DNA sequence: GGTTGCTTCTTGAAGCTTCAACAAATGCGG
DNA sequence: CCGCATTTGTTGAAGCTTCAAGAAGCAACC
């Protein structure tokens, strides 16, 4: 990540400019700190990592509190394998239950249980407060909007592009 | 994360507004996709996860290619425990070596080896290209600057605040 | 000098993620 | 209806992270 002076003949790759490096470093630091912070917050207050909490939220927002595994994986931006392990754990906690799909015998629904709903209701306020305090309280409305737009662009660019081996929808 | 109507008496917690939710979702999606993308890229091309690559970079930038463990951990925003495991692995790869600190017998330096330098030189161009393509090529200069400022603010807010148990410098 | 408290770094176990491999069901083309 | 590629979801092993605990050196104090 060092910048080896100027590159006269274009044999040198295109490094990040000093400014870009600063941006990138800030991003990496903030992303690391933020994810760690929220992971700890949720591990402490809800007994699960951030990603698992996100899965419960998505199930809670879905029609009959259920989603096909593949759809949940797609929506959460994770592999099916990872989801499979995650749901196994959440099932052991009693927060999610699996149900067969009637129309496709391969299919499985992940269903948010009443206990799962209860955990969400109990822990959501604290989590929202943490997000608020870490992010939204510190940014102006313009910055918030800007952040949304920027991240939307980045996410979009990564969706159809990536060569994910187990993420077919990202191809 | 649902918004249960307005809250007349302030018994309801302060939920995220619809707009804030959109921003937050975009952030989470982009952060997940981006980290996965770079992790895969580096695992494939350099044989190590993104975080480990970052450690090598930091060592490479340091005076005698070395840093005290605690300082490296602080700079990378991770716990010393995590760093300890990471360096163990990097040492096994021959990319980093440990050295005792003469002035403090508890201390250890993590030192980037020549092999470590070689890996960096070989893989940095590809990694920079990936970052460029995923982030900088898609953003206007204004958006880049904005992103930098926003993430700097978020990171700053998380540094001195967090109640990290093993991250004393974050208190 | 000894005590007490702090800092540095490591360790092992438990939990989470990744990867490759797999079984089962689907569905399309002949 | 058969054959074959595709889709769905799971599994186990290996690697990474977290957490709590601990060994060892330092430093300040009396």
Coordinates of C-alpha atoms (C1' of nucleotides) in Angstrom, one line a residue, chain D:
Chain D
dC1 C1' -40.1 -41.7 -19.8
dC2 C1' -35.0 -41.3 -19.5
dG3 C1' -30.8 -38.9 -18.9
dC4 C1' -28.4 -35.1 -17.4
dA5 C1' -27.6 -30.6 -15.8
dT6 C1' -29.2 -27.5 -12.2
dT7 C1' -31.0 -26.2 -7.8
dT8 C1' -31.6 -26.8 -2.8
dG9 C1' -29.9 -27.5 1.4
dT10 C1' -26.6 -30.0 4.5
dT11 C1' -22.2 -31.8 6.3
dG12 C1' -17.4 -32.1 8.2
dA13 C1' -13.0 -30.4 8.5
dA14 C1' -10.0 -26.6 8.7
dG15 C1' -9.3 -22.0 9.7
dC16 C1' -10.4 -17.7 12.2
dT17 C1' -12.3 -15.1 16.3
dT18 C1' -13.8 -14.5 21.0
dC19 C1' -13.6 -15.0 25.7
dA20 C1' -11.8 -16.0 30.1
dA21 C1' -7.8 -17.2 32.4
dG22 C1' -3.1 -17.0 33.3
dA23 C1' 2.2 -16.5 33.3
dA24 C1' 5.7 -13.1 33.5
dG25 C1' 7.8 -8.6 33.7
dC26 C1' 7.4 -3.9 35.2
dA27 C1' 6.8 0.0 38.4
dA28 C1' 5.4 2.5 42.2
dC29 C1' 5.1 2.6 46.8
dC30 C1' 6.2 2.0 51.6

